[in-house]
Amino acid sequence: MLGVCYYPEHWPEAWWPDDARRMREMGISFVRIGEFAWSRLEPSRGAFDFGWLDRAMDVLGEAGLKIVLGTPTAAPPKWLMDEHPEIAPIDEQGRSYGFGGRRHYNFSSDVWRGETRRIVETIARHFGQHRALVGWQTDNEYGCHGTVFSWGPEDLKGFRDWLRRRYQTADQLNEAWGNVFWSMEVRRFDEVPLPAMTVADPNPAARLDFWRFKSDEIAAYNLMQCEIVRAHSPGRWITHNFMGFSNGFDSWKVGNALDFASHDSYPLGLAESFLPTEEERCRWAETSHPDIAPFNHDLYRGIGRGRFWVMEQQPGPVNWAPWNPVPKPGMVRLWTWEALAHGAEVVSYFRWRQAPFAQEQFHAGLNLPGLSIGGHEATAVGRELETIGRLPEPGQARVAIVYDYEAAWVLRVLPQGQDFRFPELVFRWYEAARRLGLDVDFVAPGAALDGYALVLVPSLPIITQAALAALEACEAVIVFGSRSGSKTWNCAIPANLPTGPLAELTDVRITQVASLRPGLHDAVDGNVTGNAVRWREYVETDADVLGRFESGDPALIAKGRSLYLACWPDEKLLASVMKYAVEEAGLEMLDLPEHVRIRRRGGYTFCFNYGGPDWGCPADAKLVLGESVIRSQQVAIWVN
Ligand code: GAL
């Protein structure tokens, strides 16, 4: 169940056999290679040099390693960029990005798509049947370094075509976007501008559609790569390594073309860049917050339709966050077990050996050249896995979170309060559920909700018919968060006012909304208690009111099995709402301290201490790994 990312092109060929042998000794079975090697595979146009990679694959294969090959499109070589500068993405000011890093391509460039077809096909034909090759990774981290968007002529052309297909006539486009406002009407599709560099904000409907267009371009680009690989490399699976907390494109759609999803798990880098307050960033600097990696494991397991890998696992300090601490002893092992607890089929460390050159010199590897601390911890997991043997299959959780990428986009293009951050909101709901010891699945809006006892919808502004049908059909307790049903498909206010299509399910009509600047809050009391912060809504309803704001206005509304929470809850209110909903749903719950988490996989319960006081596992637990007192940075597994 362990893997590693390896760059044979970075090391003398004489080292490869020993590297491969040592990987096997550590318990590593999978090795990912090749995803940035274009300049070595095709040093100039048409002059392919595959010999070195053939030999590397032979060496790795002979050592008993199974190979995952990356398509090399994340790093187009210099000669190609010189030949076709139009491949480079263009910023909002119309400036082209230069050569010298990576991901310097635009998904909407025709030439680039042609070049992609050419290199992927050539590589898939040549390496696709290698006996050690088990699977493929398309590209590398779509959207990394802010590369979802590009603002050049080809983007404009593609966008206009996309709009033409969507709206057929300019009048219908004007109508859908509300272009009569500020005289934004166009007569023809070729008059539509890119929604950038306007004096006042561009129309949010235009920005949302441009985002959808770009997301569709990425899904189509990935599908194109998958189709080529499948044609020439039969019997091998295909995945893509998504990034944690990435909302730039619709990963559900990209995931549809893959056999399963994988993601790159950097718990400390993400703690530093995702957590919102200084206090939290310091608290979790060396262990990471106990829900950061798990959130992404659960989300990508959903995107992989029940299957996922960690393609890159942080093995020590990284190089790319504003500050990059060393993980506390034990954390690399703990993160590995946490991924396995969430159903990861393989955890693959990034990278085998620290690179003493170029951009990522400060990034740890499993070797320094000799084993690093992370290398020793990975070895320990390898041994433990050998002792424990096959882990049981992970089952469906009882709690689901509906996760919608369009929600992230709508709330960005029309925020109305600058701290209404969708990813943070969902993260808080997830955290609140996990503090109660619950396992959580993520589902796409519109996916069937059978088998769940509790469905959480932290915010779902646009309710498609499919989403509505799934919510209506489901028998679970559903908790809707604020702004659900607040926008039409075109980012307008629904005619019946929010909650729009959810009006019947929730019996909630929103007449006004207030965003609350930091420092302001509105107390909530009743069956639940705490504070509204950041956002609060004014509700008309005939349904039961379970919690009220100070003014007496409804804050938590219940109709049948659906609850609607009309604010952004602070920690206390969210915990209180979550407990209420979990009781309603008839689920058992724990009350875990901030640093302890539990996750089940089949009959195994895994417990993790993310840095804090000891935690005792239940007296009757039959331990499979660890001790009954789980100390800081330690893991235990028991059978119930
Ligand atoms: C990932 C990327 C790797 C490497 C790594 C460093 O985002 O896929 O190539 O750059 O980060 O942490």
Tab-separated table of C-alpha atoms in Angstrom, residues 140-395:
chain	number	residue	atom	x	y	z
A	140	ASN	CA	0.280	16.962	-12.826
A	141	GLU	CA	-2.013	18.953	-10.528
A	142	TYR	CA	-4.314	20.752	-12.944
A	143	GLY	CA	-4.732	24.334	-11.858
A	144	CYS	CA	-1.582	24.476	-9.704
A	145	HIS	CA	0.149	27.894	-9.590
A	146	GLY	CA	-3.138	29.593	-10.525
A	147	THR	CA	-3.325	28.135	-14.033
A	148	VAL	CA	-7.046	27.524	-14.431
A	149	PHE	CA	-7.551	30.892	-16.084
A	150	SER	CA	-5.968	32.540	-19.062
A	151	TRP	CA	-7.164	35.764	-20.646
A	152	GLY	CA	-6.006	35.765	-24.248
A	153	PRO	CA	-7.531	35.663	-27.730
A	154	GLU	CA	-8.003	31.900	-27.714
A	155	ASP	CA	-9.764	32.037	-24.381
A	156	LEU	CA	-12.085	34.685	-25.743
A	157	LYS	CA	-12.817	32.684	-28.860
A	158	GLY	CA	-13.474	29.512	-26.873
A	159	PHE	CA	-15.668	31.376	-24.412
A	160	ARG	CA	-17.801	32.868	-27.195
A	161	ASP	CA	-18.256	29.415	-28.744
A	162	TRP	CA	-19.228	28.010	-25.359
A	163	LEU	CA	-21.786	30.810	-24.907
A	164	ARG	CA	-23.177	30.299	-28.393
A	165	ARG	CA	-23.822	26.637	-27.622
A	166	ARG	CA	-25.391	27.527	-24.285
A	167	TYR	CA	-27.601	30.464	-25.271
A	168	GLN	CA	-28.073	30.207	-29.065
A	169	THR	CA	-28.914	33.903	-29.517
A	170	ALA	CA	-27.397	37.107	-28.190
A	171	ASP	CA	-30.830	38.154	-26.922
A	172	GLN	CA	-31.074	35.063	-24.793
A	173	LEU	CA	-27.610	35.696	-23.445
A	174	ASN	CA	-28.533	39.319	-22.609
A	175	GLU	CA	-31.669	38.130	-20.888
A	176	ALA	CA	-29.902	35.387	-18.914
A	177	TRP	CA	-27.123	37.680	-17.692
A	178	GLY	CA	-29.339	40.701	-17.085
A	179	ASN	CA	-27.215	42.741	-19.484
A	180	VAL	CA	-29.765	45.547	-19.675
A	181	PHE	CA	-28.269	46.660	-16.357
A	182	TRP	CA	-25.560	49.297	-17.101
A	183	SER	CA	-26.082	48.928	-20.875
A	184	MET	CA	-24.038	45.742	-21.040
A	185	GLU	CA	-26.127	44.320	-23.901
A	186	VAL	CA	-24.389	42.792	-26.916
A	187	ARG	CA	-25.769	42.337	-30.438
A	188	ARG	CA	-23.715	39.312	-31.394
A	189	PHE	CA	-21.627	36.704	-29.586
A	190	ASP	CA	-18.491	38.170	-31.131
A	191	GLU	CA	-19.151	41.333	-29.112
A	192	VAL	CA	-18.894	39.479	-25.771
A	193	PRO	CA	-15.723	40.527	-23.909
A	194	LEU	CA	-13.733	38.543	-21.368
A	195	PRO	CA	-14.949	39.399	-17.861
A	196	ALA	CA	-11.699	41.111	-16.833
A	197	MET	CA	-10.102	44.559	-16.691
A	198	THR	CA	-13.421	46.361	-16.353
A	199	VAL	CA	-13.584	49.625	-14.412
A	200	ALA	CA	-16.381	48.428	-12.142
A	201	ASP	CA	-16.850	44.728	-11.366
A	202	PRO	CA	-17.814	42.633	-14.366
A	203	ASN	CA	-21.257	41.047	-14.375
A	204	PRO	CA	-21.145	38.065	-11.942
A	205	ALA	CA	-23.190	35.994	-14.392
A	206	ALA	CA	-20.446	36.504	-16.992
A	207	ARG	CA	-17.746	35.610	-14.496
A	208	LEU	CA	-19.586	32.475	-13.433
A	209	ASP	CA	-20.011	31.353	-17.036
A	210	PHE	CA	-16.357	32.059	-17.805
A	211	TRP	CA	-15.430	29.903	-14.806
A	212	ARG	CA	-17.744	27.120	-16.022
A	213	PHE	CA	-16.200	27.384	-19.463
A	214	LYS	CA	-12.660	27.101	-18.096
A	215	SER	CA	-13.638	24.181	-15.899
A	216	ASP	CA	-15.172	22.421	-18.911
A	217	GLU	CA	-11.951	23.025	-20.847
A	218	ILE	CA	-9.947	21.238	-18.155
A	219	ALA	CA	-12.372	18.311	-18.049
A	220	ALA	CA	-12.196	18.029	-21.855
A	221	TYR	CA	-8.403	18.251	-21.823
A	222	ASN	CA	-8.166	15.490	-19.248
A	223	LEU	CA	-10.675	13.331	-21.138
A	224	MET	CA	-8.612	13.768	-24.297
A	225	GLN	CA	-5.501	12.482	-22.522
A	226	CYS	CA	-7.428	9.560	-21.024
A	227	GLU	CA	-8.827	8.487	-24.375
A	228	ILE	CA	-5.409	8.461	-25.991
A	229	VAL	CA	-3.833	6.536	-23.125
A	230	ARG	CA	-6.670	3.995	-23.059
A	231	ALA	CA	-6.320	3.374	-26.768
A	232	HIS	CA	-2.624	2.551	-26.547
A	233	SER	CA	-2.158	1.141	-23.069
A	234	PRO	CA	-4.850	-1.472	-22.541
A	235	GLY	CA	-5.416	-2.937	-19.102
A	236	ARG	CA	-3.850	0.001	-17.252
A	237	TRP	CA	-5.803	2.378	-15.057
A	238	ILE	CA	-5.681	6.187	-15.203
A	239	THR	CA	-5.741	8.685	-12.374
A	240	HIS	CA	-4.876	12.343	-11.848
A	241	ASN	CA	-3.210	13.871	-8.796
A	242	PHE	CA	-5.568	16.614	-7.618
A	243	MET	CA	-4.553	19.228	-5.054
A	244	GLY	CA	-5.975	19.652	-1.574
A	245	PHE	CA	-8.606	22.400	-1.118
A	246	SER	CA	-8.605	23.132	-4.809
A	247	ASN	CA	-11.787	24.684	-6.167
A	248	GLY	CA	-10.613	26.120	-9.466
A	249	PHE	CA	-12.456	23.567	-11.592
A	250	ASP	CA	-15.111	20.918	-11.128
A	251	SER	CA	-13.172	17.893	-9.920
A	252	TRP	CA	-16.330	15.738	-10.046
A	253	LYS	CA	-16.366	16.217	-13.819
A	254	VAL	CA	-12.635	15.650	-14.270
A	255	GLY	CA	-12.936	12.587	-12.045
A	256	ASN	CA	-15.587	11.045	-14.305
A	257	ALA	CA	-12.953	10.280	-16.941
A	258	LEU	CA	-10.594	8.591	-14.446
A	259	ASP	CA	-10.568	5.076	-13.020
A	260	PHE	CA	-10.061	6.600	-9.595
A	261	ALA	CA	-8.894	9.862	-8.052
A	262	SER	CA	-5.682	10.652	-6.273
A	263	HIS	CA	-4.561	13.722	-4.432
A	264	ASP	CA	-1.381	15.238	-3.112
A	265	SER	CA	-1.438	15.444	0.661
A	266	TYR	CA	0.663	18.162	2.260
A	267	PRO	CA	-0.783	18.498	5.762
A	268	LEU	CA	1.689	21.152	6.999
A	269	GLY	CA	1.786	23.176	3.802
A	270	LEU	CA	-2.003	23.272	3.829
A	271	ALA	CA	-2.215	24.103	7.545
A	272	GLU	CA	-0.051	27.124	6.818
A	273	SER	CA	-1.922	28.219	3.706
A	274	PHE	CA	-5.523	27.205	4.469
A	275	LEU	CA	-6.206	27.817	8.153
A	276	PRO	CA	-7.699	31.281	8.588
A	277	THR	CA	-6.198	32.587	11.839
A	278	GLU	CA	-2.667	33.079	13.181
A	279	GLU	CA	-3.705	31.245	16.317
A	280	GLU	CA	-4.741	28.134	14.408
A	281	ARG	CA	-1.736	28.245	12.093
A	282	CYS	CA	0.551	28.267	15.145
A	283	ARG	CA	-1.431	25.630	17.039
A	284	TRP	CA	-1.201	23.135	14.168
A	285	ALA	CA	2.109	24.218	12.595
A	286	GLU	CA	4.011	20.969	13.266
A	287	THR	CA	1.273	18.339	13.223
A	288	SER	CA	-1.329	19.908	10.945
A	289	HIS	CA	-4.947	20.331	11.902
A	290	PRO	CA	-6.569	16.908	12.403
A	291	ASP	CA	-9.157	17.485	9.675
A	292	ILE	CA	-7.021	18.951	6.885
A	293	ALA	CA	-5.645	15.783	5.305
A	294	PRO	CA	-8.789	13.760	6.157
A	295	PHE	CA	-11.070	16.315	4.484
A	296	ASN	CA	-9.196	15.821	1.237
A	297	HIS	CA	-9.037	12.032	1.626
A	298	ASP	CA	-12.810	11.903	2.003
A	299	LEU	CA	-13.490	14.372	-0.797
A	300	TYR	CA	-11.264	12.597	-3.304
A	301	ARG	CA	-12.568	9.183	-2.284
A	302	GLY	CA	-15.951	10.581	-3.353
A	303	ILE	CA	-14.527	11.951	-6.592
A	304	GLY	CA	-12.883	8.585	-7.255
A	305	ARG	CA	-16.271	6.878	-6.799
A	306	GLY	CA	-15.066	5.114	-3.680
A	307	ARG	CA	-11.425	4.688	-4.699
A	308	PHE	CA	-8.456	6.970	-4.141
A	309	TRP	CA	-4.706	7.139	-3.725
A	310	VAL	CA	-2.500	9.662	-2.069
A	311	MET	CA	-0.118	10.201	-4.961
A	312	GLU	CA	2.163	12.581	-3.060
A	313	GLN	CA	2.502	12.354	0.708
A	314	GLN	CA	4.483	14.985	2.587
A	315	PRO	CA	7.603	13.229	3.986
A	316	GLY	CA	9.096	16.087	6.041
A	317	PRO	CA	9.200	19.862	5.553
A	318	VAL	CA	7.958	21.251	2.222
A	319	ASN	CA	9.318	24.305	0.420
A	320	TRP	CA	6.280	26.174	-0.839
A	321	ALA	CA	4.253	27.522	2.083
A	322	PRO	CA	5.019	30.956	3.583
A	323	TRP	CA	6.666	29.117	6.514
A	324	ASN	CA	7.754	25.481	6.389
A	325	PRO	CA	8.256	23.791	9.738
A	326	VAL	CA	9.590	20.296	10.353
A	327	PRO	CA	6.806	17.838	11.239
A	328	LYS	CA	6.857	16.593	14.829
A	329	PRO	CA	8.316	13.101	15.219
A	330	GLY	CA	5.762	10.471	14.289
A	331	MET	CA	3.640	12.664	12.051
A	332	VAL	CA	4.734	11.205	8.711
A	333	ARG	CA	3.736	7.791	10.037
A	334	LEU	CA	0.506	9.164	11.481
A	335	TRP	CA	-0.489	10.892	8.216
A	336	THR	CA	0.160	7.685	6.318
A	337	TRP	CA	-2.089	5.680	8.622
A	338	GLU	CA	-4.733	8.402	8.514
A	339	ALA	CA	-4.864	8.154	4.710
A	340	LEU	CA	-5.154	4.363	4.913
A	341	ALA	CA	-7.922	4.692	7.508
A	342	HIS	CA	-9.912	6.783	5.018
A	343	GLY	CA	-9.614	4.084	2.391
A	344	ALA	CA	-6.478	5.101	0.466
A	345	GLU	CA	-5.382	2.146	-1.648
A	346	VAL	CA	-1.830	3.441	-1.822
A	347	VAL	CA	0.069	6.221	-0.067
A	348	SER	CA	2.954	7.379	-2.211
A	349	TYR	CA	5.570	9.677	-0.731
A	350	PHE	CA	6.863	12.728	-2.532
A	351	ARG	CA	9.746	12.196	-3.110
A	352	TRP	CA	12.375	9.422	-2.925
A	353	ARG	CA	15.385	11.697	-2.480
A	354	GLN	CA	15.647	15.394	-1.675
A	355	ALA	CA	16.818	17.365	-4.721
A	356	PRO	CA	19.896	19.496	-3.964
A	357	PHE	CA	19.234	21.652	-7.048
A	358	ALA	CA	16.535	23.899	-8.544
A	359	GLN	CA	13.272	25.151	-7.050
A	360	GLU	CA	12.511	22.515	-4.418
A	361	GLN	CA	15.859	22.154	-2.608
A	362	PHE	CA	14.210	22.670	0.771
A	363	HIS	CA	11.651	19.930	0.119
A	364	ALA	CA	12.338	16.781	2.143
A	365	GLY	CA	12.434	13.334	0.586
A	366	LEU	CA	12.584	9.862	2.077
A	367	ASN	CA	16.350	10.079	1.537
A	368	LEU	CA	18.866	12.791	2.128
A	369	PRO	CA	20.737	10.720	0.410
A	370	GLY	CA	20.600	8.280	3.392
A	371	LEU	CA	17.166	7.691	4.950
A	372	SER	CA	15.604	10.868	6.359
A	373	ILE	CA	13.359	10.944	9.419
A	374	GLY	CA	10.372	10.627	7.101
A	375	GLY	CA	12.133	7.699	5.432
A	376	HIS	CA	12.428	5.906	8.777
A	377	GLU	CA	8.776	6.556	9.540
A	378	ALA	CA	7.700	5.271	6.141
A	379	THR	CA	9.788	2.161	6.773
A	380	ALA	CA	7.978	1.698	10.075
A	381	VAL	CA	4.597	1.834	8.319
A	382	GLY	CA	5.877	-0.696	5.780
A	383	ARG	CA	6.721	-3.128	8.598
A	384	GLU	CA	3.446	-2.518	10.398
A	385	LEU	CA	1.466	-3.145	7.226
A	386	GLU	CA	3.310	-6.402	6.791
A	387	THR	CA	2.330	-7.505	10.298
A	388	ILE	CA	-1.287	-6.384	10.070
A	389	GLY	CA	-1.892	-7.718	6.574
A	390	ARG	CA	-4.773	-6.727	4.351
A	391	LEU	CA	-6.969	-3.929	5.672
A	392	PRO	CA	-10.740	-4.388	5.486
A	393	GLU	CA	-12.681	-2.601	2.717
A	394	PRO	CA	-13.951	0.847	3.708
A	395	GLY	CA	-17.749	1.032	3.726
